[in-house]
mmCIF file of C-alpha atoms in Angstrom:
data_model
loop_
_atom_site.group_PDB
_atom_site.id
_atom_site.type_symbol
_atom_site.label_atom_id
_atom_site.label_comp_id
_atom_site.label_asym_id
_atom_site.label_seq_id
_atom_site.Cartn_x
_atom_site.Cartn_y
_atom_site.Cartn_z
ATOM 1 C CA MET A 1 92.757 -47.798 66.110
ATOM 2 C CA LYS A 2 95.021 -46.629 63.272
ATOM 3 C CA SER A 3 96.715 -50.001 63.064
ATOM 4 C CA PHE A 4 93.296 -51.716 63.003
ATOM 5 C CA PHE A 5 92.214 -49.678 59.974
ATOM 6 C CA PHE A 6 95.633 -50.232 58.419
ATOM 7 C CA TYR A 7 95.138 -54.002 58.493
ATOM 8 C CA PHE A 8 91.479 -53.579 57.547
ATOM 9 C CA LEU A 9 92.476 -51.786 54.336
ATOM 10 C CA LYS A 10 95.510 -54.007 53.802
ATOM 11 C CA THR A 11 93.244 -57.067 53.619
ATOM 12 C CA PHE A 12 91.246 -55.463 50.812
ATOM 13 C CA LYS A 13 94.481 -54.733 48.962
ATOM 14 C CA ASP A 14 95.640 -58.320 49.411
ATOM 15 C CA ILE A 15 92.320 -59.611 48.119
ATOM 16 C CA LYS A 16 92.639 -57.450 45.021
ATOM 17 C CA ARG A 17 96.253 -58.559 44.549
ATOM 18 C CA PHE A 18 95.420 -62.295 44.651
ATOM 19 C CA SER A 19 93.315 -62.767 41.524
ATOM 20 C CA ALA A 20 91.967 -66.185 42.576
ATOM 21 C CA VAL A 21 90.847 -64.819 45.947
ATOM 22 C CA PHE A 22 89.296 -61.724 44.380
ATOM 23 C CA THR A 23 87.399 -63.825 41.841
ATOM 24 C CA THR A 24 86.080 -66.156 44.521
ATOM 25 C CA LEU A 25 85.382 -63.756 47.341
ATOM 26 C CA VAL A 26 84.127 -60.694 45.453
ATOM 27 C CA LEU A 27 83.164 -61.661 41.920
ATOM 28 C CA GLY A 28 81.808 -65.060 43.009
ATOM 29 C CA ALA A 29 78.671 -63.709 44.659
ATOM 30 C CA ILE A 30 78.122 -61.132 41.904
ATOM 31 C CA LEU A 31 78.434 -63.605 39.033
ATOM 32 C CA TYR A 32 76.524 -66.376 40.765
ATOM 33 C CA GLY A 33 73.755 -63.907 41.542
ATOM 34 C CA PHE A 34 73.320 -63.155 37.839
ATOM 35 C CA PHE A 35 74.001 -66.482 36.170
ATOM 36 C CA TYR A 36 72.571 -69.047 38.605
ATOM 37 C CA PRO A 37 68.937 -67.822 38.412
ATOM 38 C CA THR A 38 69.194 -67.329 34.622
ATOM 39 C CA ALA A 39 68.928 -71.073 34.038
ATOM 40 C CA TYR A 40 65.573 -71.060 35.836
ATOM 41 C CA LYS A 41 64.241 -67.791 34.428
ATOM 42 C CA ALA A 42 61.330 -69.599 32.764
ATOM 43 C CA GLN A 43 60.432 -70.862 36.277
ATOM 44 C CA GLN A 44 58.452 -73.812 34.898
ATOM 45 C CA ALA A 45 59.539 -76.632 32.628
ATOM 46 C CA GLU A 46 58.016 -76.711 29.157
ATOM 47 C CA ASP A 47 57.889 -79.152 26.256
ATOM 48 C CA LEU A 48 58.231 -82.216 28.496
ATOM 49 C CA PRO A 49 58.010 -85.440 26.439
ATOM 50 C CA ILE A 50 55.359 -88.022 27.296
ATOM 51 C CA ILE A 51 54.179 -91.306 25.769
ATOM 52 C CA ILE A 52 50.437 -91.899 25.327
ATOM 53 C CA VAL A 53 49.280 -95.507 25.385
ATOM 54 C CA ASP A 54 45.939 -95.372 23.586
ATOM 55 C CA GLN A 55 44.248 -98.739 24.047
ATOM 56 C CA ASP A 56 40.758 -97.312 23.613
ATOM 57 C CA GLN A 57 41.139 -95.972 20.050
ATOM 58 C CA SER A 58 37.869 -94.021 20.381
ATOM 59 C CA ALA A 59 36.691 -90.519 19.561
ATOM 60 C CA LEU A 60 37.157 -89.612 23.231
ATOM 61 C CA SER A 61 40.794 -90.806 23.341
ATOM 62 C CA HIS A 62 41.580 -88.887 20.137
ATOM 63 C CA GLN A 63 39.996 -85.768 21.605
ATOM 64 C CA ILE A 64 42.139 -86.165 24.749
ATOM 65 C CA ILE A 65 45.282 -86.480 22.617
ATOM 66 C CA ASN A 66 44.407 -83.389 20.567
ATOM 67 C CA THR A 67 43.762 -81.366 23.721
ATOM 68 C CA ILE A 68 47.063 -82.441 25.293
ATOM 69 C CA GLN A 69 48.941 -81.366 22.162
ATOM 70 C CA SER A 70 47.844 -77.774 22.745
ATOM 71 C CA ASN A 71 49.358 -77.730 26.265
ATOM 72 C CA PRO A 72 52.713 -75.833 26.209
ATOM 73 C CA ASN A 73 54.076 -77.843 29.151
ATOM 74 C CA ILE A 74 53.764 -81.176 27.386
ATOM 75 C CA ARG A 75 55.024 -82.643 24.134
ATOM 76 C CA ILE A 76 53.627 -85.951 22.912
ATOM 77 C CA ALA A 77 56.713 -87.893 21.886
ATOM 78 C CA HIS A 78 54.859 -91.007 20.714
ATOM 79 C CA VAL A 79 51.406 -92.597 20.664
ATOM 80 C CA THR A 80 51.239 -96.364 20.945
ATOM 81 C CA SER A 81 48.972 -99.147 22.151
ATOM 82 C CA ASN A 82 51.835 -101.134 23.715
ATOM 83 C CA PHE A 83 52.431 -100.244 27.371
ATOM 84 C CA LEU A 84 55.745 -102.166 27.555
ATOM 85 C CA GLU A 85 57.121 -100.130 24.677
ATOM 86 C CA ALA A 86 56.178 -96.907 26.474
ATOM 87 C CA GLN A 87 57.736 -98.164 29.717
ATOM 88 C CA GLN A 88 61.003 -98.831 27.928
ATOM 89 C CA GLN A 89 60.998 -95.267 26.535
ATOM 90 C CA VAL A 90 60.679 -93.851 30.061
ATOM 91 C CA GLN A 91 63.378 -96.141 31.449
ATOM 92 C CA THR A 92 65.816 -94.939 28.758
ATOM 93 C CA GLN A 93 64.848 -91.306 29.644
ATOM 94 C CA LYS A 94 63.402 -90.604 26.187
ATOM 95 C CA ALA A 95 60.167 -89.585 27.886
ATOM 96 C CA ASP A 96 59.188 -88.351 31.334
ATOM 97 C CA ALA A 97 55.746 -89.909 31.733
ATOM 98 C CA ILE A 98 53.171 -92.347 30.362
ATOM 99 C CA LEU A 99 49.469 -91.590 30.004
ATOM 100 C CA LEU A 100 47.441 -94.799 29.763
ATOM 101 C CA LEU A 101 44.005 -94.574 28.141
ATOM 102 C CA PRO A 102 42.609 -98.060 28.822
ATOM 103 C CA GLU A 103 40.283 -100.112 26.687
ATOM 104 C CA HIS A 104 36.580 -99.243 26.797
ATOM 105 C CA LEU A 105 37.374 -95.859 28.364
ATOM 106 C CA SER A 106 34.550 -94.103 26.565
ATOM 107 C CA SER A 107 31.886 -96.682 27.363
ATOM 108 C CA ASP A 108 33.040 -97.226 30.964
ATOM 109 C CA LEU A 109 32.971 -93.497 31.596
ATOM 110 C CA LEU A 110 29.276 -93.374 30.740
ATOM 111 C CA ALA A 111 28.351 -96.659 32.414
ATOM 112 C CA ASP A 112 30.185 -96.274 35.735
ATOM 113 C CA PRO A 113 32.466 -93.201 35.860
ATOM 114 C CA LYS A 114 33.717 -93.913 39.390
ATOM 115 C CA ASN A 115 35.373 -97.139 38.238
ATOM 116 C CA THR A 116 36.944 -95.597 35.157
ATOM 117 C CA GLY A 117 40.743 -95.653 35.365
ATOM 118 C CA VAL A 118 43.162 -93.401 33.474
ATOM 119 C CA GLY A 119 46.756 -94.247 34.354
ATOM 120 C CA LEU A 120 49.515 -91.681 34.739
ATOM 121 C CA TYR A 121 53.054 -92.974 35.306
ATOM 122 C CA ILE A 122 55.747 -90.376 35.976
ATOM 123 C CA SER A 123 59.514 -90.869 36.039
ATOM 124 C CA SER A 124 60.947 -90.234 39.502
ATOM 125 C CA ALA A 125 64.300 -89.052 38.121
ATOM 126 C CA TYR A 126 63.216 -85.370 38.071
ATOM 127 C CA LEU A 127 60.193 -85.020 40.341
ATOM 128 C CA ILE A 128 60.330 -81.222 40.610
ATOM 129 C CA ARG A 129 60.441 -80.854 36.845
ATOM 130 C CA VAL A 130 57.769 -83.367 35.892
ATOM 131 C CA LYS A 131 55.188 -81.998 38.321
ATOM 132 C CA GLN A 132 54.134 -79.847 35.359
ATOM 133 C CA ILE A 133 53.098 -82.998 33.513
ATOM 134 C CA ALA A 134 50.671 -83.958 36.261
ATOM 135 C CA SER A 135 49.086 -80.507 36.464
ATOM 136 C CA GLY A 136 48.947 -80.144 32.673
ATOM 137 C CA LEU A 137 47.366 -83.544 32.111
ATOM 138 C CA ALA A 138 44.888 -83.053 34.941
ATOM 139 C CA SER A 139 43.533 -79.842 33.443
ATOM 140 C CA SER A 140 43.391 -81.328 29.928
ATOM 141 C CA LEU A 141 41.624 -84.510 31.050
ATOM 142 C CA GLU A 142 39.166 -82.598 33.218
ATOM 143 C CA TYR A 143 38.207 -80.336 30.311
ATOM 144 C CA VAL A 144 37.697 -83.170 27.812
ATOM 145 C CA ILE A 145 35.788 -85.431 30.221
ATOM 146 C CA GLN A 146 33.460 -82.646 31.308
ATOM 147 C CA ASN A 147 32.637 -81.846 27.682
ATOM 148 C CA HIS A 148 32.113 -85.529 26.919
ATOM 149 C CA LEU A 149 29.747 -86.012 29.855
ATOM 150 C CA GLU A 150 27.783 -82.879 29.019
ATOM 151 C CA ARG A 151 27.065 -84.286 25.560
ATOM 152 C CA PHE A 152 25.763 -87.503 27.103
ATOM 153 C CA GLY A 153 24.132 -85.906 30.140
ATOM 154 C CA LYS A 154 20.873 -87.783 29.653
ATOM 155 C CA VAL A 155 22.665 -91.092 29.725
ATOM 156 C CA SER A 156 24.875 -90.483 32.750
ATOM 157 C CA HIS A 157 23.941 -89.108 36.165
ATOM 158 C CA PHE A 158 27.600 -88.557 37.033
ATOM 159 C CA HIS A 159 28.726 -85.031 37.824
ATOM 160 C CA PRO A 160 32.461 -84.322 38.132
ATOM 161 C CA LYS A 161 33.554 -83.073 41.516
ATOM 162 C CA LEU A 162 34.795 -79.525 41.817
ATOM 163 C CA PRO A 163 38.530 -79.351 41.118
ATOM 164 C CA ILE A 164 40.950 -78.656 43.932
ATOM 165 C CA HIS A 165 42.740 -75.324 43.567
ATOM 166 C CA GLN A 166 46.261 -75.269 44.982
ATOM 167 C CA ILE A 167 47.316 -71.844 46.238
ATOM 168 C CA PRO A 168 51.027 -71.636 47.142
ATOM 169 C CA LEU A 169 51.628 -69.442 50.168
ATOM 170 C CA PHE A 170 55.356 -68.734 49.938
ATOM 171 C CA ASN A 171 56.115 -69.368 46.243
ATOM 172 C CA PRO A 172 53.249 -67.710 44.351
ATOM 173 C CA LEU A 173 54.683 -68.586 40.927
ATOM 174 C CA SER A 174 55.171 -72.245 41.890
ATOM 175 C CA GLY A 175 58.401 -71.926 39.933
ATOM 176 C CA TYR A 176 61.596 -73.869 40.328
ATOM 177 C CA GLY A 177 63.789 -70.757 40.329
ATOM 178 C CA SER A 178 61.828 -69.031 43.088
ATOM 179 C CA TYR A 179 61.984 -72.290 45.054
ATOM 180 C CA ILE A 180 65.654 -73.155 44.675
ATOM 181 C CA PHE A 181 67.565 -69.854 44.518
ATOM 182 C CA PRO A 182 66.414 -68.403 47.876
ATOM 183 C CA SER A 183 67.854 -71.570 49.441
ATOM 184 C CA VAL A 184 71.039 -71.500 47.382
ATOM 185 C CA ALA A 185 71.799 -67.797 47.988
ATOM 186 C CA PRO A 186 72.986 -68.193 51.627
ATOM 187 C CA LEU A 187 75.067 -71.196 50.572
ATOM 188 C CA ILE A 188 76.707 -69.119 47.816
ATOM 189 C CA VAL A 189 77.810 -66.580 50.432
ATOM 190 C CA HIS A 190 78.878 -69.385 52.773
ATOM 191 C CA GLN A 191 81.052 -71.110 50.161
ATOM 192 C CA THR A 192 82.597 -68.008 48.604
ATOM 193 C CA ILE A 193 83.731 -66.828 52.052
ATOM 194 C CA LEU A 194 84.954 -70.301 53.026
ATOM 195 C CA LEU A 195 86.986 -70.695 49.838
ATOM 196 C CA GLY A 196 88.183 -67.089 49.625
ATOM 197 C CA VAL A 197 89.344 -66.856 53.234
ATOM 198 C CA GLY A 198 90.923 -70.299 53.013
ATOM 199 C CA MET A 199 92.965 -69.378 49.936
ATOM 200 C CA LEU A 200 93.971 -65.990 51.362
ATOM 201 C CA ILE A 201 95.190 -67.299 54.728
ATOM 202 C CA ALA A 202 96.834 -70.309 53.081
ATOM 203 C CA GLY A 203 98.598 -67.870 50.774
ATOM 204 C CA TYR A 204 99.861 -65.905 53.769
ATOM 205 C CA ARG A 205 101.103 -69.074 55.460
ATOM 206 C CA GLU A 206 102.728 -70.372 52.282
ATOM 207 C CA LYS A 207 104.962 -67.304 52.035
ATOM 208 C CA LEU A 208 105.689 -66.854 55.728
ATOM 209 C CA VAL A 209 104.739 -67.993 59.179
ATOM 210 C CA TRP A 210 101.651 -65.843 59.635
ATOM 211 C CA ARG A 211 101.056 -65.093 63.312
ATOM 212 C CA PRO A 212 98.756 -62.059 63.213
ATOM 213 C CA LYS A 213 98.639 -59.593 66.070
ATOM 214 C CA SER A 214 95.280 -58.968 67.670
ATOM 215 C CA LYS A 215 94.595 -55.827 65.641
ATOM 216 C CA GLU A 216 95.704 -57.560 62.455
ATOM 217 C CA PHE A 217 93.490 -60.555 63.224
ATOM 218 C CA PHE A 218 90.381 -58.469 63.854
ATOM 219 C CA GLY A 219 91.173 -56.119 60.962
ATOM 220 C CA PHE A 220 91.226 -59.163 58.688
ATOM 221 C CA PHE A 221 87.980 -60.392 60.234
ATOM 222 C CA ALA A 222 86.279 -57.006 59.770
ATOM 223 C CA SER A 223 87.204 -56.743 56.091
ATOM 224 C CA ILE A 224 85.826 -60.193 55.235
ATOM 225 C CA PHE A 225 82.802 -59.462 57.413
ATOM 226 C CA THR A 226 82.106 -56.328 55.349
ATOM 227 C CA ILE A 227 82.349 -58.215 52.063
ATOM 228 C CA GLY A 228 80.029 -60.950 53.331
ATOM 229 C CA CYS A 229 77.354 -58.523 54.548
ATOM 230 C CA LEU A 230 77.396 -56.653 51.239
ATOM 231 C CA ALA A 231 77.105 -59.951 49.360
ATOM 232 C CA CYS A 232 74.034 -60.937 51.409
ATOM 233 C CA LEU A 233 72.326 -57.592 50.888
ATOM 234 C CA TYR A 234 73.117 -57.784 47.182
ATOM 235 C CA LEU A 235 71.605 -61.272 46.814
ATOM 236 C CA PHE A 236 68.644 -60.839 49.181
ATOM 237 C CA GLY A 237 67.844 -57.379 47.878
ATOM 238 C CA PHE A 238 68.877 -56.606 44.316
ATOM 239 C CA ILE A 239 68.937 -60.124 42.848
ATOM 240 C CA PHE A 240 65.652 -61.177 44.460
ATOM 241 C CA TRP A 241 64.109 -57.968 43.081
ATOM 242 C CA LEU A 242 65.698 -58.406 39.657
ATOM 243 C CA TYR A 243 64.274 -61.907 39.197
ATOM 244 C CA ASP A 244 61.055 -61.095 41.079
ATOM 245 C CA TYR A 245 61.536 -63.742 43.742
ATOM 246 C CA PRO A 246 59.498 -63.566 46.966
ATOM 247 C CA ARG A 247 61.345 -61.201 49.295
ATOM 248 C CA GLY A 248 61.038 -58.768 52.171
ATOM 249 C CA GLY A 249 58.905 -61.050 54.319
ATOM 250 C CA ASN A 250 60.639 -59.904 57.507
ATOM 251 C CA PHE A 251 63.026 -57.155 56.430
ATOM 252 C CA TRP A 252 64.219 -56.117 59.877
ATOM 253 C CA GLY A 253 64.694 -59.713 60.931
ATOM 254 C CA MET A 254 66.857 -60.250 57.854
ATOM 255 C CA LEU A 255 68.982 -57.204 58.717
ATOM 256 C CA LEU A 256 69.526 -58.645 62.190
ATOM 257 C CA ALA A 257 70.333 -62.131 60.931
ATOM 258 C CA VAL A 258 72.838 -61.155 58.214
ATOM 259 C CA PRO A 259 75.687 -59.898 60.477
ATOM 260 C CA ILE A 260 75.242 -62.845 62.857
ATOM 261 C CA PHE A 261 75.365 -65.298 59.966
ATOM 262 C CA ILE A 262 78.355 -63.614 58.318
ATOM 263 C CA GLY A 263 80.250 -63.364 61.603
ATOM 264 C CA CYS A 264 79.776 -67.103 62.139
ATOM 265 C CA ILE A 265 80.889 -68.020 58.612
ATOM 266 C CA VAL A 266 83.958 -65.759 58.686
ATOM 267 C CA SER A 267 85.023 -67.275 62.026
ATOM 268 C CA LEU A 268 84.467 -70.786 60.687
ATOM 269 C CA SER A 269 86.424 -69.966 57.515
ATOM 270 C CA MET A 270 89.379 -68.561 59.443
ATOM 271 C CA PHE A 271 89.469 -71.663 61.619
ATOM 272 C CA VAL A 272 89.226 -74.080 58.677
ATOM 273 C CA ALA A 273 91.921 -72.122 56.810
ATOM 274 C CA THR A 274 94.463 -72.925 59.516
ATOM 275 C CA PHE A 275 94.524 -76.555 58.340
ATOM 276 C CA PHE A 276 95.792 -75.728 54.826
ATOM 277 C CA ASP A 277 99.346 -75.018 53.811
ATOM 278 C CA MET A 278 98.746 -73.805 50.233
ATOM 279 C CA PRO A 279 95.817 -72.133 48.390
ATOM 280 C CA GLU A 280 95.375 -74.923 45.833
ATOM 281 C CA ARG A 281 94.479 -77.476 48.498
ATOM 282 C CA VAL A 282 91.584 -75.312 49.673
ATOM 283 C CA GLY A 283 89.740 -75.727 46.376
ATOM 284 C CA HIS A 284 90.529 -79.434 46.140
ATOM 285 C CA VAL A 285 89.022 -80.145 49.553
ATOM 286 C CA LEU A 286 86.253 -77.584 50.031
ATOM 287 C CA VAL A 287 84.615 -77.228 46.603
ATOM 288 C CA PRO A 288 82.896 -80.660 46.740
ATOM 289 C CA THR A 289 81.341 -79.796 50.108
ATOM 290 C CA SER A 290 78.784 -77.491 48.422
ATOM 291 C CA ILE A 291 76.595 -80.383 47.281
ATOM 292 C CA VAL A 292 76.801 -82.090 50.680
ATOM 293 C CA LEU A 293 75.897 -78.922 52.578
ATOM 294 C CA PHE A 294 72.928 -78.223 50.314
ATOM 295 C CA LEU A 295 71.670 -81.790 50.652
ATOM 296 C CA LEU A 296 71.918 -81.597 54.445
ATOM 297 C CA SER A 297 70.021 -78.289 54.520
ATOM 298 C CA GLY A 298 66.730 -80.122 54.011
ATOM 299 C CA THR A 299 65.820 -78.167 50.868
ATOM 300 C CA SER A 300 66.222 -80.846 48.232
ATOM 301 C CA TRP A 301 65.153 -83.689 50.538
ATOM 302 C CA PRO A 302 63.325 -83.479 53.903
ATOM 303 C CA LEU A 303 65.631 -83.939 56.878
ATOM 304 C CA GLN A 304 62.991 -86.087 58.566
ATOM 305 C CA SER A 305 63.370 -88.648 55.770
ATOM 306 C CA MET A 306 67.134 -88.951 56.274
ATOM 307 C CA PRO A 307 68.875 -91.397 58.617
ATOM 308 C CA LEU A 308 69.230 -90.114 62.157
ATOM 309 C CA PRO A 309 73.042 -89.698 61.980
ATOM 310 C CA LEU A 310 72.613 -87.373 58.981
ATOM 311 C CA GLN A 311 69.900 -85.441 60.794
ATOM 312 C CA TRP A 312 72.213 -84.920 63.770
ATOM 313 C CA LEU A 313 75.070 -83.903 61.479
ATOM 314 C CA SER A 314 72.887 -81.387 59.652
ATOM 315 C CA LEU A 315 71.917 -79.727 62.936
ATOM 316 C CA CYS A 316 75.612 -79.159 63.702
ATOM 317 C CA LEU A 317 76.208 -77.261 60.444
ATOM 318 C CA PRO A 318 75.814 -73.456 60.370
ATOM 319 C CA SER A 319 74.790 -73.690 56.707
ATOM 320 C CA THR A 320 71.679 -75.725 57.571
ATOM 321 C CA HIS A 321 70.453 -73.176 60.100
ATOM 322 C CA ALA A 322 71.322 -70.246 57.810
ATOM 323 C CA ILE A 323 69.516 -71.602 54.744
ATOM 324 C CA GLN A 324 66.374 -72.449 56.697
ATOM 325 C CA MET A 325 66.509 -69.155 58.570
ATOM 326 C CA PHE A 326 66.771 -66.902 55.514
ATOM 327 C CA VAL A 327 64.027 -68.762 53.645
ATOM 328 C CA GLN A 328 61.814 -68.249 56.684
ATOM 329 C CA LEU A 329 62.695 -64.557 56.927
ATOM 330 C CA ASN A 330 62.790 -63.548 53.266
ATOM 331 C CA GLN A 331 60.083 -65.734 51.747
ATOM 332 C CA MET A 332 57.783 -66.779 54.608
ATOM 333 C CA GLY A 333 57.978 -63.595 56.656
ATOM 334 C CA VAL A 334 58.085 -65.383 60.007
ATOM 335 C CA PRO A 335 58.495 -63.302 63.187
ATOM 336 C CA THR A 336 62.054 -62.911 64.438
ATOM 337 C CA LEU A 337 61.149 -64.755 67.632
ATOM 338 C CA ILE A 338 60.694 -68.000 65.667
ATOM 339 C CA ILE A 339 64.243 -67.944 64.264
ATOM 340 C CA LEU A 340 65.767 -66.886 67.597
ATOM 341 C CA PRO A 341 67.161 -70.410 68.333
ATOM 342 C CA LYS A 342 68.980 -70.329 64.991
ATOM 343 C CA LEU A 343 70.424 -66.896 65.750
ATOM 344 C CA ILE A 344 71.654 -68.116 69.145
ATOM 345 C CA PHE A 345 73.240 -71.200 67.573
ATOM 346 C CA LEU A 346 75.024 -69.133 64.894
ATOM 347 C CA SER A 347 76.201 -66.593 67.478
ATOM 348 C CA LEU A 348 77.652 -69.183 69.863
ATOM 349 C CA THR A 349 79.185 -71.175 67.015
ATOM 350 C CA GLY A 350 80.756 -68.024 65.583
ATOM 351 C CA ILE A 351 82.305 -67.056 68.921
ATOM 352 C CA LEU A 352 83.663 -70.589 69.406
ATOM 353 C CA PHE A 353 85.285 -70.748 65.965
ATOM 354 C CA LEU A 354 86.677 -67.221 66.311
ATOM 355 C CA ILE A 355 88.443 -68.194 69.546
ATOM 356 C CA LEU A 356 89.764 -71.418 68.015
ATOM 357 C CA ALA A 357 90.999 -69.592 64.911
ATOM 358 C CA TYR A 358 92.778 -66.985 67.039
ATOM 359 C CA ILE A 359 94.484 -69.657 69.163
ATOM 360 C CA ARG A 360 95.611 -71.710 66.172
ATOM 361 C CA LEU A 361 96.945 -68.728 64.226
ATOM 362 C CA LYS A 362 98.780 -67.290 67.239
ATOM 363 C CA ASN A 363 100.339 -70.638 68.134
ATOM 364 C CA LYS A 364 101.339 -71.467 64.568
#
C-alpha cells in the first residue's frame, strides 16, 4: 500500500514538473470553465442586422419599421424596395435576414387577412443565433397588426388567433450559453484528460522504456482519476452555479455517473498514449478530434439526420454517451434508470481499455 501511495503522489509531482501537462490537465478545466461561458454570458444574440424590403410604402409598413427599430434583438441595416438587392446583402453576410412587406399589404390585410403574406427569409449560416430575429419580428408584427385591425374593426371581421407561447422545459432562459456549455463541459474533461495523460506517458516513454509495475500503474490511474472527478464536480457544480445554468436535476445520479465516466476516460487515455513516442505528437494528433467528437455527440446536429455509418461510429464513442448522459442528469433531471445503459457501456469500455493499456505498457 505504501508503494501505491508513493506512485500516487509521484504522479502529481510529475504533473506539476511538466508545465505543458499541468496546464492541460489541471489548469485546462479551470480556465475553460471560466472563459468558455463568458463569450455566451449575454445568452441571446442582440443587434442582429436585417434588411427590410418595403414594397407597400404605406402608413402600416412605416409603423412596422418603427416598431422593429425599438427591438433590442434586431438592427435594421437597410430599407429598400428591391428584393434582389436585399438577397445579395444576405448572401454576402452583411445581414442575417430579409423582411418582405409586399405591395398592397395594408389594403389586403383589411380585405382578406388570411391571404395576406409577409415574407421572412433567414440566413441558414447561423440558425441558433438568428432564431432571435424570428421571435423578435413575430412579436413586433403581431403588435402592429393587432393595433391596425382594432382601428379598422368595423371594416374587418378578422380576429387574430391567440399567439403560441413556447415554454422551454430544460433551458428556461432559451439562451445559447445554457444550451451549449452543459454539452461542452464533459467534452472539456474528456479532452484535457486525453491530452494530459497522453503527453505525460509519452514524456515517460521518451526518456526511458516505461514499463510500470502494477502498483505504479494503478497509482498513476488513481491520481488522474482524482483530477478528473474534481474537474467534473467543479464544472457541474461551481461553474453551472456561477453562470446560473440549469443544474442539479438528478444530483445523486450525477455523483454516480462521474467516477464511471472518469474511469472510462482515464483508461482510454492511457491506452491511446501508448501509441505516441513524444509529447508533441499528442497535441498534433488529438487536438483536432475535439470538433469531431462534439459533432458526433448529437448536440450541434441530430444523430438521426446523419448517415448511418456516422451514427454507428458515434455510438462507439464514450464521449457521445457521456455528453448525452450528463445533459440528461444535470439539466433534464431524468431518473438514473434511464441512463443505466450508458453507465454500463462506459463501465465495460473502461475495463476493456484499462486491460489493453496495462498489456501494452507492460509489454513495451
